[in-house]
Amino acid sequence: MVDCPSECWQWATKLAGECVCTHADKLSFSLWMTSIASGAVLEVPQILLNYLSGHSEGMSVLFVFLWLIGDSLNVMGCTLADTLPTQLYIAYVYTGATLLLFVQHLYYSSFKLIQLDIAELEDQLLH
């Protein structure tokens, strides 16, 4: 545990394991937290749109797959490099959101194929 002077943000020390004491530190830490928060919700609009529309058309599965590989490598890098816990948590959040997008795409793609097969079968039975 890092021992920081009392004028430092103690909650930031607990969260990030660093002393955040000066105005520059506090500004930097605040910008970092804002970046993390915006990154954490980056994929939420697409996830919601896919869910509400019942499809994932327009999404490149290759793009999402490569994004998932990058996020997974980030988790492995954070684990192997013994980084700060917050970096690992953030890597998990990003990987989880990207994994959800990938699974959504697979689900809606297979669901659409099943619907097409059922429609084709109904068409054959009726004619």
PDB file of C-alpha atoms in Angstrom:
ATOM      1  CA  MET A   1       0.000   0.000   0.000  1.00  0.00           C
ATOM      2  CA  VAL A   2       1.253   3.461  -0.886  1.00  0.00           C
ATOM      3  CA  ASP A   3       1.661   5.906   2.000  1.00  0.00           C
ATOM      4  CA  CYS A   4       0.638   9.377   0.801  1.00  0.00           C
ATOM      5  CA  PRO A   5       0.542  12.718   2.635  1.00  0.00           C
ATOM      6  CA  SER A   6      -2.810  13.779   4.091  1.00  0.00           C
ATOM      7  CA  GLU A   7      -3.377  16.515   1.466  1.00  0.00           C
ATOM      8  CA  CYS A   8      -3.568  13.823  -1.231  1.00  0.00           C
ATOM      9  CA  TRP A   9      -6.830  12.297  -2.389  1.00  0.00           C
ATOM     10  CA  GLN A  10      -6.972   9.191  -0.212  1.00  0.00           C
ATOM     11  CA  TRP A  11      -9.774   7.618  -2.250  1.00  0.00           C
ATOM     12  CA  ALA A  12      -7.610   7.922  -5.376  1.00  0.00           C
ATOM     13  CA  THR A  13      -4.736   6.268  -3.541  1.00  0.00           C
ATOM     14  CA  LYS A  14      -6.995   3.349  -2.618  1.00  0.00           C
ATOM     15  CA  LEU A  15      -8.381   3.113  -6.145  1.00  0.00           C
ATOM     16  CA  ALA A  16      -5.243   3.556  -8.223  1.00  0.00           C
ATOM     17  CA  GLY A  17      -2.424   2.937  -5.786  1.00  0.00           C
ATOM     18  CA  GLU A  18      -0.842   6.308  -6.515  1.00  0.00           C
ATOM     19  CA  CYS A  19      -0.507   9.596  -4.668  1.00  0.00           C
ATOM     20  CA  VAL A  20      -2.696  12.289  -6.199  1.00  0.00           C
ATOM     21  CA  CYS A  21      -1.627  15.450  -4.402  1.00  0.00           C
ATOM     22  CA  THR A  22      -0.838  18.439  -6.632  1.00  0.00           C
ATOM     23  CA  HIS A  23      -3.270  20.331  -8.844  1.00  0.00           C
ATOM     24  CA  ALA A  24      -1.588  18.774 -11.879  1.00  0.00           C
ATOM     25  CA  ASP A  25      -1.972  15.286 -10.356  1.00  0.00           C
ATOM     26  CA  LYS A  26      -5.630  15.925  -9.617  1.00  0.00           C
ATOM     27  CA  LEU A  27      -6.305  17.256 -13.108  1.00  0.00           C
ATOM     28  CA  SER A  28      -4.478  14.329 -14.669  1.00  0.00           C
ATOM     29  CA  PHE A  29      -6.305  11.816 -12.474  1.00  0.00           C
ATOM     30  CA  SER A  30      -9.673  13.449 -13.217  1.00  0.00           C
ATOM     31  CA  LEU A  31      -9.020  13.323 -16.960  1.00  0.00           C
ATOM     32  CA  TRP A  32      -7.942   9.699 -16.647  1.00  0.00           C
ATOM     33  CA  MET A  33     -11.140   8.810 -14.761  1.00  0.00           C
ATOM     34  CA  THR A  34     -13.235  10.652 -17.375  1.00  0.00           C
ATOM     35  CA  SER A  35     -11.464   8.737 -20.121  1.00  0.00           C
ATOM     36  CA  ILE A  36     -12.117   5.440 -18.347  1.00  0.00           C
ATOM     37  CA  ALA A  37     -15.777   6.261 -17.760  1.00  0.00           C
ATOM     38  CA  SER A  38     -16.345   7.245 -21.389  1.00  0.00           C
ATOM     39  CA  GLY A  39     -14.473   4.187 -22.612  1.00  0.00           C
ATOM     40  CA  ALA A  40     -16.502   1.920 -20.363  1.00  0.00           C
ATOM     41  CA  VAL A  41     -19.764   3.066 -21.953  1.00  0.00           C
ATOM     42  CA  LEU A  42     -18.388   3.267 -25.487  1.00  0.00           C
ATOM     43  CA  GLU A  43     -20.133   0.119 -26.696  1.00  0.00           C
ATOM     44  CA  VAL A  44     -23.382   0.561 -24.741  1.00  0.00           C
ATOM     45  CA  PRO A  45     -25.270   2.442 -27.521  1.00  0.00           C
ATOM     46  CA  GLN A  46     -24.458  -0.305 -30.049  1.00  0.00           C
ATOM     47  CA  ILE A  47     -25.406  -3.049 -27.592  1.00  0.00           C
ATOM     48  CA  LEU A  48     -28.727  -1.333 -26.876  1.00  0.00           C
ATOM     49  CA  LEU A  49     -29.419  -0.674 -30.568  1.00  0.00           C
ATOM     50  CA  ASN A  50     -28.777  -4.333 -31.396  1.00  0.00           C
ATOM     51  CA  TYR A  51     -31.052  -5.446 -28.574  1.00  0.00           C
ATOM     52  CA  LEU A  52     -33.893  -3.046 -29.376  1.00  0.00           C
ATOM     53  CA  SER A  53     -33.783  -3.696 -33.131  1.00  0.00           C
ATOM     54  CA  GLY A  54     -33.327  -7.452 -32.773  1.00  0.00           C
ATOM     55  CA  HIS A  55     -30.434  -7.544 -35.225  1.00  0.00           C
ATOM     56  CA  SER A  56     -26.832  -6.502 -35.616  1.00  0.00           C
ATOM     57  CA  GLU A  57     -26.804  -5.591 -39.292  1.00  0.00           C
ATOM     58  CA  GLY A  58     -24.184  -3.066 -40.234  1.00  0.00           C
ATOM     59  CA  MET A  59     -21.680  -4.399 -37.704  1.00  0.00           C
ATOM     60  CA  SER A  60     -18.546  -5.931 -39.112  1.00  0.00           C
ATOM     61  CA  VAL A  61     -18.030  -9.223 -37.295  1.00  0.00           C
ATOM     62  CA  LEU A  62     -14.356  -9.143 -38.294  1.00  0.00           C
ATOM     63  CA  PHE A  63     -13.950  -5.696 -36.734  1.00  0.00           C
ATOM     64  CA  VAL A  64     -15.566  -6.806 -33.479  1.00  0.00           C
ATOM     65  CA  PHE A  65     -13.563 -10.055 -33.471  1.00  0.00           C
ATOM     66  CA  LEU A  66     -10.274  -8.172 -33.927  1.00  0.00           C
ATOM     67  CA  TRP A  67     -11.349  -5.707 -31.243  1.00  0.00           C
ATOM     68  CA  LEU A  68     -12.013  -8.677 -28.941  1.00  0.00           C
ATOM     69  CA  ILE A  69      -8.557 -10.093 -29.660  1.00  0.00           C
ATOM     70  CA  GLY A  70      -6.995  -6.718 -28.835  1.00  0.00           C
ATOM     71  CA  ASP A  71      -8.954  -6.438 -25.586  1.00  0.00           C
ATOM     72  CA  SER A  72      -8.014 -10.005 -24.637  1.00  0.00           C
ATOM     73  CA  LEU A  73      -4.340  -9.292 -25.302  1.00  0.00           C
ATOM     74  CA  ASN A  74      -4.685  -6.206 -23.106  1.00  0.00           C
ATOM     75  CA  VAL A  75      -5.980  -8.416 -20.249  1.00  0.00           C
ATOM     76  CA  MET A  76      -3.077 -10.829 -20.749  1.00  0.00           C
ATOM     77  CA  GLY A  77      -0.577  -7.955 -20.843  1.00  0.00           C
ATOM     78  CA  CYS A  78      -1.968  -6.436 -17.652  1.00  0.00           C
ATOM     79  CA  THR A  79      -1.844  -9.821 -15.943  1.00  0.00           C
ATOM     80  CA  LEU A  80       1.687 -10.682 -17.051  1.00  0.00           C
ATOM     81  CA  ALA A  81       3.089  -7.212 -16.355  1.00  0.00           C
ATOM     82  CA  ASP A  82       1.606  -7.145 -12.841  1.00  0.00           C
ATOM     83  CA  THR A  83       0.063  -3.713 -13.452  1.00  0.00           C
ATOM     84  CA  LEU A  84      -2.145  -1.732 -11.130  1.00  0.00           C
ATOM     85  CA  PRO A  85      -5.415  -3.487 -10.256  1.00  0.00           C
ATOM     86  CA  THR A  86      -7.421  -0.675 -11.847  1.00  0.00           C
ATOM     87  CA  GLN A  87      -5.736  -1.290 -15.195  1.00  0.00           C
ATOM     88  CA  LEU A  88      -6.683  -4.952 -15.032  1.00  0.00           C
ATOM     89  CA  TYR A  89     -10.282  -4.134 -14.017  1.00  0.00           C
ATOM     90  CA  ILE A  90     -10.589  -1.723 -16.922  1.00  0.00           C
ATOM     91  CA  ALA A  91      -9.219  -4.345 -19.299  1.00  0.00           C
ATOM     92  CA  TYR A  92     -11.864  -6.785 -18.006  1.00  0.00           C
ATOM     93  CA  VAL A  93     -14.655  -4.229 -18.499  1.00  0.00           C
ATOM     94  CA  TYR A  94     -13.588  -3.485 -22.083  1.00  0.00           C
ATOM     95  CA  THR A  95     -13.188  -7.179 -22.902  1.00  0.00           C
ATOM     96  CA  GLY A  96     -16.583  -7.986 -21.405  1.00  0.00           C
ATOM     97  CA  ALA A  97     -18.354  -5.286 -23.403  1.00  0.00           C
ATOM     98  CA  THR A  98     -16.651  -6.340 -26.631  1.00  0.00           C
ATOM     99  CA  LEU A  99     -17.435  -9.989 -25.915  1.00  0.00           C
ATOM    100  CA  LEU A 100     -21.083  -9.050 -25.414  1.00  0.00           C
ATOM    101  CA  LEU A 101     -21.103  -7.286 -28.803  1.00  0.00           C
ATOM    102  CA  PHE A 102     -19.520 -10.335 -30.454  1.00  0.00           C
ATOM    103  CA  VAL A 103     -21.965 -12.780 -28.836  1.00  0.00           C
ATOM    104  CA  GLN A 104     -24.876 -10.498 -29.765  1.00  0.00           C
ATOM    105  CA  HIS A 105     -23.758 -10.527 -33.382  1.00  0.00           C
ATOM    106  CA  LEU A 106     -23.443 -14.321 -33.402  1.00  0.00           C
ATOM    107  CA  TYR A 107     -26.857 -14.692 -31.751  1.00  0.00           C
ATOM    108  CA  TYR A 108     -28.690 -12.335 -34.084  1.00  0.00           C
ATOM    109  CA  SER A 109     -26.941 -13.782 -37.144  1.00  0.00           C
ATOM    110  CA  SER A 110     -27.913 -17.350 -36.236  1.00  0.00           C
ATOM    111  CA  PHE A 111     -31.413 -16.213 -35.195  1.00  0.00           C
ATOM    112  CA  LYS A 112     -31.875 -14.608 -38.617  1.00  0.00           C
ATOM    113  CA  LEU A 113     -30.723 -17.802 -40.351  1.00  0.00           C
ATOM    114  CA  ILE A 114     -33.236 -19.837 -38.327  1.00  0.00           C
ATOM    115  CA  GLN A 115     -36.003 -17.383 -39.250  1.00  0.00           C
ATOM    116  CA  LEU A 116     -35.050 -17.664 -42.933  1.00  0.00           C
ATOM    117  CA  ASP A 117     -35.097 -21.477 -42.729  1.00  0.00           C
ATOM    118  CA  ILE A 118     -38.538 -21.430 -41.080  1.00  0.00           C
ATOM    119  CA  ALA A 119     -39.895 -18.975 -43.661  1.00  0.00           C
ATOM    120  CA  GLU A 120     -38.500 -21.115 -46.487  1.00  0.00           C
ATOM    121  CA  LEU A 121     -40.035 -24.251 -44.975  1.00  0.00           C
ATOM    122  CA  GLU A 122     -43.410 -22.547 -44.564  1.00  0.00           C
ATOM    123  CA  ASP A 123     -43.226 -21.361 -48.151  1.00  0.00           C
ATOM    124  CA  GLN A 124     -42.518 -24.900 -49.383  1.00  0.00           C
ATOM    125  CA  LEU A 125     -45.363 -26.350 -47.316  1.00  0.00           C
ATOM    126  CA  LEU A 126     -47.877 -23.789 -48.561  1.00  0.00           C
ATOM    127  CA  HIS A 127     -46.984 -24.192 -52.231  1.00  0.00           C
TER     128      HIS A 127
END
